[in-house]
Short mmCIF file of C-alpha atoms in Angstrom, two decimals:
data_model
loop_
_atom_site.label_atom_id
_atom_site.label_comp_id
_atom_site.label_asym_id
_atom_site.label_seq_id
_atom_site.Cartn_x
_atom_site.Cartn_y
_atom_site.Cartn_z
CA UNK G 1 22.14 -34.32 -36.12
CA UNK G 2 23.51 -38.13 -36.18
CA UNK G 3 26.79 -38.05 -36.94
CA UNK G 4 28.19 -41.29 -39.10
CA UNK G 5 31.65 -43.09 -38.67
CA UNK G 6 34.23 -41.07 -39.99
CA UNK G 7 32.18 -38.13 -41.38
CA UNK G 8 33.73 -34.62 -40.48
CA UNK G 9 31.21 -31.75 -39.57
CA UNK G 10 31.83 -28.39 -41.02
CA UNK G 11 31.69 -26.02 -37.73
CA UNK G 12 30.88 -23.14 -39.81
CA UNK G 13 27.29 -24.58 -40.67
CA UNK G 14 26.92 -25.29 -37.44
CA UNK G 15 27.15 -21.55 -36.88
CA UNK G 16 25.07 -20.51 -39.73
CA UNK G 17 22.15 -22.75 -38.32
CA UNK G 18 22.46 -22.13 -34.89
CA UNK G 19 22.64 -18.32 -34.90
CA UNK G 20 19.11 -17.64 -36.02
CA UNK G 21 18.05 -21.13 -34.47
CA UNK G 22 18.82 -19.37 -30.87
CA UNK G 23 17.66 -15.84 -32.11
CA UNK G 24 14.14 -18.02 -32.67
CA UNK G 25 14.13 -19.30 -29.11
CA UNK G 26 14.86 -15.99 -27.41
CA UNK G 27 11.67 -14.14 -29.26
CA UNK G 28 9.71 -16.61 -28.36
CA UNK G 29 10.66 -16.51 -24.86
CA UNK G 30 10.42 -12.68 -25.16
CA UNK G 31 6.90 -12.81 -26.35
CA UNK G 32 5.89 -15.65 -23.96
CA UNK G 33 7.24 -13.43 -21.20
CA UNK G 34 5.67 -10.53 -22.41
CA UNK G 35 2.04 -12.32 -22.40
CA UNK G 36 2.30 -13.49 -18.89
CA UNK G 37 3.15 -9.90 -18.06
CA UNK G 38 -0.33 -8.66 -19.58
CA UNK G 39 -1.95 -11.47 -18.55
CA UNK G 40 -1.02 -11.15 -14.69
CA UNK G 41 -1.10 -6.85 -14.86
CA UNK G 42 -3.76 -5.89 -11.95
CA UNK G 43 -5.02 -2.57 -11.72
CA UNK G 44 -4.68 -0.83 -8.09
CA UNK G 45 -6.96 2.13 -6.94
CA UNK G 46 -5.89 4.63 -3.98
CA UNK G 47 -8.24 5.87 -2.04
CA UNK G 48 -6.95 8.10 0.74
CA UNK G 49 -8.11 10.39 3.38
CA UNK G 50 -7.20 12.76 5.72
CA UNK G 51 -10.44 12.60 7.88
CA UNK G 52 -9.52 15.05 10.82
CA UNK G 53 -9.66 18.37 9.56
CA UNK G 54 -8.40 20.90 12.73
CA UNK G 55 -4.60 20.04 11.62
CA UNK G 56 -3.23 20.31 8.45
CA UNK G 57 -1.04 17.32 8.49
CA UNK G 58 -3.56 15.07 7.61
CA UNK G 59 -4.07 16.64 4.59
CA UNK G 60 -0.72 17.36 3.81
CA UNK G 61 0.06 13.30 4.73
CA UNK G 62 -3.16 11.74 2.53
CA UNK G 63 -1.87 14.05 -0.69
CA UNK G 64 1.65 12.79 0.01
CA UNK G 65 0.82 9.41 0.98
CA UNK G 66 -1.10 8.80 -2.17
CA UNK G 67 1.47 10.01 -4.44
CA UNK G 68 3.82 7.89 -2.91
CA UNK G 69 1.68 4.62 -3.20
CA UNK G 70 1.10 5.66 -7.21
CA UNK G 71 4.63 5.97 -7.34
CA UNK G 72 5.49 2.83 -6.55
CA UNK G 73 2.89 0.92 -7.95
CA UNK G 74 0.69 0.91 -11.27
CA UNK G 75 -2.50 2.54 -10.06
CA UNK G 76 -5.50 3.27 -12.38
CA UNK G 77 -7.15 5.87 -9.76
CA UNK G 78 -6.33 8.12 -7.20
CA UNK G 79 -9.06 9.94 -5.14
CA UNK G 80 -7.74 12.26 -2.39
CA UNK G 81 -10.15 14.01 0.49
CA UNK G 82 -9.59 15.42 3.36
CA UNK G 83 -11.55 18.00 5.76
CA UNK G 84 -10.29 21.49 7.10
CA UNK G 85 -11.93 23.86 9.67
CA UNK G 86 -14.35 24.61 7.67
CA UNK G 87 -15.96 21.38 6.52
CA UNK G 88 -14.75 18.80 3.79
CA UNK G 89 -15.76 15.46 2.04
CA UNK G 90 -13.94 13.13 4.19
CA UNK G 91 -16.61 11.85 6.27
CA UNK G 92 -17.74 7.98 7.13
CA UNK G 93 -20.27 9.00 4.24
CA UNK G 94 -17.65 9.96 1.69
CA UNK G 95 -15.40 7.37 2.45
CA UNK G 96 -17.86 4.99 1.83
CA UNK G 97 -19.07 6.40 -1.53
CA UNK G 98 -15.78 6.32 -2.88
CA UNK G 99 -14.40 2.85 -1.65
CA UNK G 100 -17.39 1.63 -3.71
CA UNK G 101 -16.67 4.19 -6.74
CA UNK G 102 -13.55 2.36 -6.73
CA UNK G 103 -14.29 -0.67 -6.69
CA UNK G 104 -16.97 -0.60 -9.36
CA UNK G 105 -14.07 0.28 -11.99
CA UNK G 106 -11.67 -2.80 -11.36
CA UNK G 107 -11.99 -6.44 -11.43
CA UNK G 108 -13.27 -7.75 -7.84
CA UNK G 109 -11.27 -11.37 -7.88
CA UNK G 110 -7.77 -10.04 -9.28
CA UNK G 111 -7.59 -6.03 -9.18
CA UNK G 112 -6.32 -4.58 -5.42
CA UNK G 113 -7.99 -1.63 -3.24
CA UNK G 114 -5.37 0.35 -1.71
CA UNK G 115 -7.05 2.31 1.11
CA UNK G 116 -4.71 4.81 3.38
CA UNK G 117 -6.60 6.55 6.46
CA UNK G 118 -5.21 9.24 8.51
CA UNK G 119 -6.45 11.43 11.84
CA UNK G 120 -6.17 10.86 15.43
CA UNK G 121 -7.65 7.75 16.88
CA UNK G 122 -8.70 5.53 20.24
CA UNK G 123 -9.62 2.24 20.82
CA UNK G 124 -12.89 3.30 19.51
CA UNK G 125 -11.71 3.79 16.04
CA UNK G 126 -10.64 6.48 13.96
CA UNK G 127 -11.69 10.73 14.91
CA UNK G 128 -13.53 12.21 11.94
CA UNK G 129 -13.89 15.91 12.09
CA UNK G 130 -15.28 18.28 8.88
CA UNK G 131 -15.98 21.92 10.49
CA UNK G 132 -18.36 21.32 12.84
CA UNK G 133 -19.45 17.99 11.90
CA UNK G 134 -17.97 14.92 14.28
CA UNK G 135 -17.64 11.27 13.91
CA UNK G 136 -16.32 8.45 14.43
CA UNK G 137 -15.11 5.74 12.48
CA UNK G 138 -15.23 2.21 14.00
CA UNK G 139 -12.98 -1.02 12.96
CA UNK G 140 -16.91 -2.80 12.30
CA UNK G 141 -18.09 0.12 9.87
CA UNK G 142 -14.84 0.41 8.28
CA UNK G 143 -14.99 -3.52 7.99
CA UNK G 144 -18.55 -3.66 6.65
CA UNK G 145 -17.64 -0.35 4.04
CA UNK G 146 -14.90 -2.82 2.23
CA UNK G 147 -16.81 -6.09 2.19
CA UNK G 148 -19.38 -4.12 0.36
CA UNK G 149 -16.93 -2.99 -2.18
CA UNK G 150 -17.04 -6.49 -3.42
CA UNK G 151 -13.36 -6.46 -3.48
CA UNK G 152 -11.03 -9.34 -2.83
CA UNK G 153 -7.56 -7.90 -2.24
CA UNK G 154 -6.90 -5.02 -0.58
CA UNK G 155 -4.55 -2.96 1.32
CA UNK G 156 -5.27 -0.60 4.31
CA UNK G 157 -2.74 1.82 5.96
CA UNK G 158 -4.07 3.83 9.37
CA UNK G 159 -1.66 6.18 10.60
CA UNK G 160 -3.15 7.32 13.95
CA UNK G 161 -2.96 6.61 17.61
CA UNK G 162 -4.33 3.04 18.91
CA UNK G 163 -5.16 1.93 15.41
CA UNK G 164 -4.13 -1.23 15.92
CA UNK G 165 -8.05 -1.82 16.97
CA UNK G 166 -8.56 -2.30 13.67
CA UNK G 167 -6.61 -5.40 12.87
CA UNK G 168 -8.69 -8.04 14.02
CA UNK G 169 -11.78 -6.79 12.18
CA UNK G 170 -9.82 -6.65 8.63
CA UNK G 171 -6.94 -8.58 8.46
CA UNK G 172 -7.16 -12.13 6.46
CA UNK G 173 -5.00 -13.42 3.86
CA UNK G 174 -6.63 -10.98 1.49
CA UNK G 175 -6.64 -7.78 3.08
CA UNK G 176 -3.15 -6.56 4.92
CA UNK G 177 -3.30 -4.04 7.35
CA UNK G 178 -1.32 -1.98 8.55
CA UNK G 179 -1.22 0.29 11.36
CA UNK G 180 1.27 3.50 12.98
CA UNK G 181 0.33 2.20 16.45
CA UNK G 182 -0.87 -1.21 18.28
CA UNK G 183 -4.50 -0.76 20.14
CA UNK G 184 -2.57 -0.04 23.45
CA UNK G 185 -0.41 2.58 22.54
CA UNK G 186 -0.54 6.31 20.68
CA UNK G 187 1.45 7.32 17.86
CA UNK G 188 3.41 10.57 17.36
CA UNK G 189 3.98 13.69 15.37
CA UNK G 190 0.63 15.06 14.92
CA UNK G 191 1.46 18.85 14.82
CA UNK G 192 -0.87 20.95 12.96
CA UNK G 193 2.00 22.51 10.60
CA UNK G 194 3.96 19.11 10.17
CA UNK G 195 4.07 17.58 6.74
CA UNK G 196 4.00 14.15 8.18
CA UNK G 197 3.49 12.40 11.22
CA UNK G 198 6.61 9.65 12.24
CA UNK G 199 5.01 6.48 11.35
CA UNK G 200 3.86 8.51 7.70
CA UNK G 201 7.08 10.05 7.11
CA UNK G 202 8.67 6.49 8.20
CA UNK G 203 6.74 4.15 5.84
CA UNK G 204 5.69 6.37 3.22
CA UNK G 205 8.00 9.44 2.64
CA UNK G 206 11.44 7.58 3.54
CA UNK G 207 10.90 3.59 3.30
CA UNK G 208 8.22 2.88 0.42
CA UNK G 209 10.07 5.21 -1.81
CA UNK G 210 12.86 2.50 -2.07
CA UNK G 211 11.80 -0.81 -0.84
CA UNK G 212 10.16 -3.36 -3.66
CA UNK G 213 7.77 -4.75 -1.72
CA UNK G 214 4.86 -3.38 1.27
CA UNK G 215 6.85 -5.73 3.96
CA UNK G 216 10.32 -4.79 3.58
CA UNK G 217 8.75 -1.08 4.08
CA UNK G 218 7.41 -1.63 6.96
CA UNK G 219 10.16 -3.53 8.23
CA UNK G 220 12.24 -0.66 7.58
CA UNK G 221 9.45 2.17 8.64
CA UNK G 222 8.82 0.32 12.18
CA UNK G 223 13.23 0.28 12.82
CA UNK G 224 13.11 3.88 11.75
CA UNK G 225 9.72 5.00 14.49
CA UNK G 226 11.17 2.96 17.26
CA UNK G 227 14.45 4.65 16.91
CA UNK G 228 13.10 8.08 17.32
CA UNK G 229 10.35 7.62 19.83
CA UNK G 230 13.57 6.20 22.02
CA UNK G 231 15.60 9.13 20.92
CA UNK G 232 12.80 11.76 22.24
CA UNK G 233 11.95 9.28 25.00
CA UNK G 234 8.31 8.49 23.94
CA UNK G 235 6.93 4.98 24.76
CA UNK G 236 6.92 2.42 21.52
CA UNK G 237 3.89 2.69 19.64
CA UNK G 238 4.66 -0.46 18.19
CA UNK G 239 3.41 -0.45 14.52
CA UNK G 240 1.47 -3.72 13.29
CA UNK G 241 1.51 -5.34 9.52
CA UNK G 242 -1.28 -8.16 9.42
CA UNK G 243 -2.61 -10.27 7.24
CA UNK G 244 -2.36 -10.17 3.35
CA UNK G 245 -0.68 -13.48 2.63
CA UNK G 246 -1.80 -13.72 -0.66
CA UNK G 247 -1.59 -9.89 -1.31
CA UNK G 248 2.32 -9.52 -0.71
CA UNK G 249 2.98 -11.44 -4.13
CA UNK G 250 0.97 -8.83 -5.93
CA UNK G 251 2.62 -5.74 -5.26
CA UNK G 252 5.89 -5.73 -6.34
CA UNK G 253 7.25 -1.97 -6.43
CA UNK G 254 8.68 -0.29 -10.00
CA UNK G 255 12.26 0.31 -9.92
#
């Protein structure tokens, strides 16, 4: 408002005008806000297994793990498997199935694959045992199970000994990996009645459950292993996060 040589304005106008003028400006923003939020929501999908099925803390660690991850973060599917002694459905076979039953529910450019693998491992890849079936999972077959899933962004978590192998055959700035061990060295806590093993209990039970983001989990997770495989005077395993540049934006924890 222009304001002419010697005019007085009445302040109390001022306030009548501007009161509901700023109320305007704030439900706009509000609603503006609100769109962006529904316009960048992404569905996630957990798919976890506990693929050795002799010790029980797989299991117990791919139930918790998963509830942990849907927890955290907006997820529009959880599938859980695992084997026992007697047999199960967590075999190369299965996992593959239901990576790609996952995948054929979401969006393949925006939506994210969360996959979280458990079981003992080498630097051949990952033991699968389901009663008196044996396999094993290599990093190429895992690698050629999610490009098939059509999916751009995803997330994969192997808690098991040497499973660092698997790094170089999925990490890019899509996928982010991340491993309990490097591909030199084992990882601990593997006892058949345990509910998790360190680097699980670490990342998933203690540090996801209050960190915002995937990195400042592991961050916290790999401080928390190192300290007690020096306490009990085990060699670092030296967990690994890789990759997923353009993944850490995505998956922002809920408070």
């Amino acid at each position: 408002m222009k304001k002419c040589p010697g005019e007085i304005v009445n302040p109390r106008w001022i306030s009548r005008i501007g009161a509901p003028l700023i109320a305007l400006v704030l439900t706009v923003a509000s609603s503006v806000s609100t769109v962006h939020a529904v316009e960048d929501a992404r569905k996630m999908s957990v798919v976890s297994f506990g693929l050795f099925g002799d010790q029980g803390v797989f299991r117990r660690e791919a139930t918790g793990a998963a509830q942990v991850v849907a927890g955290r973060f907006e997820s529009a599917s959880i599938n859980v498997q695992y084997n026992s002694k007697k047999g199960g459905g967590a075999t190369i076979e299965g996992l593959a199935m239901s990576l790609q039953a996952a995948a054929n529910g979401m969006d393949a450019d925006n939506d994210i694959l969360f996959l979280i693998l458990t079981s003992h491992g080498s630097r051949a890849g990952l033991a699968v045992k389901a009663g008196r079936l044996v396999q094993m999972l290599t990093p190429s077959k895992l690698a050629y199970m999610l490009a098939r899933t059509g999916m751009r962004y995803k997330v994969v978590v192997i808690s098991a000994c040497y499973s660092g192998v698997f790094i170089p055959r999925l990490a890019n700035p899509d996928t982010l990996v991340i491993t309990a061990a490097d591909a030199d060295h084992p990882s601990f806590g593997c006892r058949d009645k345990a509910k998790w093993t360190y680097f699980g209990n670490a990342f998933f039970n203690i540090a996801l459950r209050q960190a915002r983001s995937l990195k400042d989990a592991f961050v916290v997770a790999r401080s928390l292993v190192k300290k007690r495989e020096v306490r009990e005077r085990f060699e670092p395993s030296n967990p690994i996060m890789a990759g997923g540049e353009n993944v850490h934006p995505l998956l922002i924890a809920r408070p």
